[in-house]
mmCIF file of C-alpha atoms in Angstrom:
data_model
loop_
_atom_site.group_PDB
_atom_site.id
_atom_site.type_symbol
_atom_site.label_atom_id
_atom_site.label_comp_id
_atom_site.label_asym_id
_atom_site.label_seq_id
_atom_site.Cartn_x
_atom_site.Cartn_y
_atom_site.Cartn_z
ATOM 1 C CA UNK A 176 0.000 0.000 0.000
ATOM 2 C CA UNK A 177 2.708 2.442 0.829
ATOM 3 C CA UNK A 178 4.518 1.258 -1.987
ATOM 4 C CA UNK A 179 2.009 1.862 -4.628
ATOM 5 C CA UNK A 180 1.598 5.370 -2.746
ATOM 6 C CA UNK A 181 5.019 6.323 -3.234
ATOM 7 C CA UNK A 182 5.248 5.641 -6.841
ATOM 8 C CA UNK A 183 1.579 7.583 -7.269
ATOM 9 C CA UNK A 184 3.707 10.647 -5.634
ATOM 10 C CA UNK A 185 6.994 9.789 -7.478
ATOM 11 C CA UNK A 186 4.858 9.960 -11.037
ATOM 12 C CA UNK A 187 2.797 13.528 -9.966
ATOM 13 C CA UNK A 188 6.109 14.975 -9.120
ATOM 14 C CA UNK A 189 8.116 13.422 -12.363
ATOM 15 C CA UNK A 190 4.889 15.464 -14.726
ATOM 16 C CA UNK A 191 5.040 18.387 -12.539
ATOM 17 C CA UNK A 192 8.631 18.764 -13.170
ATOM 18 C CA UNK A 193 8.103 18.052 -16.941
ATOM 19 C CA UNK A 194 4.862 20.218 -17.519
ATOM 20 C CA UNK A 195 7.215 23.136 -15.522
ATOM 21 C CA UNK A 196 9.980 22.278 -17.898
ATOM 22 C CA UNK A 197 7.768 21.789 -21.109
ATOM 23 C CA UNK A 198 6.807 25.396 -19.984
ATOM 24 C CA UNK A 199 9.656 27.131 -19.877
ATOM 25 C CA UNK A 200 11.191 25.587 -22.879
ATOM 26 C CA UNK A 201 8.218 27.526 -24.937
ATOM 27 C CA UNK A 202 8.410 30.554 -22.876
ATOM 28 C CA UNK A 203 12.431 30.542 -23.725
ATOM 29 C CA UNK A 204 11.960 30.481 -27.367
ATOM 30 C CA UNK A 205 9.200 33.147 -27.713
ATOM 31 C CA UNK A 206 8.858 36.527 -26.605
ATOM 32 C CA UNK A 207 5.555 37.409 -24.507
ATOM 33 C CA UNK A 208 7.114 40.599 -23.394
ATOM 34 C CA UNK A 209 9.515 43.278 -24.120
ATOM 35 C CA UNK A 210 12.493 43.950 -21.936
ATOM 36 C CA UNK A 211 13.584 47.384 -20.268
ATOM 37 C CA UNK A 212 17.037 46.854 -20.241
ATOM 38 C CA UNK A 213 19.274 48.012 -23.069
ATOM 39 C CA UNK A 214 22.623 46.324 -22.890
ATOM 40 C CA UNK A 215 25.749 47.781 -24.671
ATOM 41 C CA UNK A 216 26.726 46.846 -28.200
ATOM 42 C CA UNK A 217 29.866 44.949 -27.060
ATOM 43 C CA UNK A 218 27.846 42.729 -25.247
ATOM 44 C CA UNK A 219 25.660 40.872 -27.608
ATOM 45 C CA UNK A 220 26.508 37.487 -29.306
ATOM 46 C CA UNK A 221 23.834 38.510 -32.220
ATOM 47 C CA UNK A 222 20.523 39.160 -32.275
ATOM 48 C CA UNK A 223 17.066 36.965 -34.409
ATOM 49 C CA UNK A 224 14.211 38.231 -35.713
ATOM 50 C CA UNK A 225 10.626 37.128 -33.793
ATOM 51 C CA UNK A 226 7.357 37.737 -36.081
ATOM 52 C CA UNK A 227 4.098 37.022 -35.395
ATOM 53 C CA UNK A 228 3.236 32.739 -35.766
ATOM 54 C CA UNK A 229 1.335 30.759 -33.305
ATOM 55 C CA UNK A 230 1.563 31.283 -30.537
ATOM 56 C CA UNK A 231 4.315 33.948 -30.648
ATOM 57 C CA UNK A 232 1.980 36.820 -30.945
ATOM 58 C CA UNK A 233 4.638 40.081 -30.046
ATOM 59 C CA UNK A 234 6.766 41.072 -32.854
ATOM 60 C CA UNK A 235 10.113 41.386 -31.117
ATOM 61 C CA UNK A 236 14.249 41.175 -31.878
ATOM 62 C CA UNK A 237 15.259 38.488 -29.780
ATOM 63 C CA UNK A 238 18.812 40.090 -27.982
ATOM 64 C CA UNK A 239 21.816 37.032 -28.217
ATOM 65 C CA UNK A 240 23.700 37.923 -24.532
ATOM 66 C CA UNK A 241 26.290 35.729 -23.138
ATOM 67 C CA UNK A 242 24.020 33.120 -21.219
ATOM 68 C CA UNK A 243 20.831 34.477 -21.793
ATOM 69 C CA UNK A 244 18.490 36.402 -24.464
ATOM 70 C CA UNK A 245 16.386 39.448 -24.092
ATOM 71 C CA UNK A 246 13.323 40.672 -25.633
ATOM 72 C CA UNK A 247 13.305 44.171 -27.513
ATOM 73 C CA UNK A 248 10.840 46.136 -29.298
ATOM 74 C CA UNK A 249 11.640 46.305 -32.917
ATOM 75 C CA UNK A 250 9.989 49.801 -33.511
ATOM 76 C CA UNK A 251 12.176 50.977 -30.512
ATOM 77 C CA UNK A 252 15.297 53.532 -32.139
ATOM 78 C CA UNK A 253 18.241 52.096 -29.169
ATOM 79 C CA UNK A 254 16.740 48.286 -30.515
ATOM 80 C CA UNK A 255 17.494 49.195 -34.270
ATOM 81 C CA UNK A 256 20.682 50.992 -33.400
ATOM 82 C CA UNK A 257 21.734 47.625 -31.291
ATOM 83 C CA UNK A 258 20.886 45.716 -34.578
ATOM 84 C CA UNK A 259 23.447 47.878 -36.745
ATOM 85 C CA UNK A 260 25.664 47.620 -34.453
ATOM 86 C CA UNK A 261 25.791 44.121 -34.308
ATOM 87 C CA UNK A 262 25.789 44.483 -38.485
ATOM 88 C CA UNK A 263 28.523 46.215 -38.293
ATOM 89 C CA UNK A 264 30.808 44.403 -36.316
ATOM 90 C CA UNK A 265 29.643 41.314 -38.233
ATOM 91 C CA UNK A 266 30.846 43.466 -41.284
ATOM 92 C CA UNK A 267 33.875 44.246 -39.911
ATOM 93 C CA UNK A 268 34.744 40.866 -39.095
ATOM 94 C CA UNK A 269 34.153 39.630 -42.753
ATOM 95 C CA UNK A 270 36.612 42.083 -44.392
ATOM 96 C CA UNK A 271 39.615 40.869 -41.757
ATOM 97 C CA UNK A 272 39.027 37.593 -42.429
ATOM 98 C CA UNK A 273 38.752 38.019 -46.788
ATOM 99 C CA UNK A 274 41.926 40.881 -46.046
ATOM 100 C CA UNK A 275 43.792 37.669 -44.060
ATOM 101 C CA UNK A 276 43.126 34.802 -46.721
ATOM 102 C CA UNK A 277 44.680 37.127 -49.651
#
């Protein structure tokens, strides 16, 4: 009897964990809100593009940070300066490697 109740708890707690996890994953991978924070240019890995598809319903640039990713509205003027930056140094980085393989 105690047996069969301690598996019963062991398999509520093993879908709780994965319906939290399951969660979180989805959350992760879409934007449901914009962020505040504006981190500097030299900071960010890269940055992808979020439209509107299911059930990612916010239009956003999805920030690439070391470790983590933030959320930033694309009609904001620091997001699309962010973006060029990032452009830029991708840019930059293209020409030293062409100018090193000559």
């Amino acid at each position: 009897m105690t047996n069969s109740k301690a598996c019963l708890a062991a398999a509520l707690c093993s879908l709780l964990f994965l319906s939290t996890f399951l969660s979180s994953a989805h959350s992760a991978s879409c934007c449901l809100s914009y962020s505040r924070r504006r981190p500097p240019c030299k900071l960010l890995l890269g940055y992808s593009i979020q439209t509107i598809t299911g059930s990612c319903d916010l239009p956003a640039v999805i920030l690439h940070l070391p470790g983590k990713f933030l959320c930033a509205d694309p009609s904001m003027r620091w997001t699309q300066k962010l973006q060029l930056c990032v452009e830029e140094r991708k840019r930059k980085a293209a020409q030293v490697l062409n100018t090193s393989a000559d």
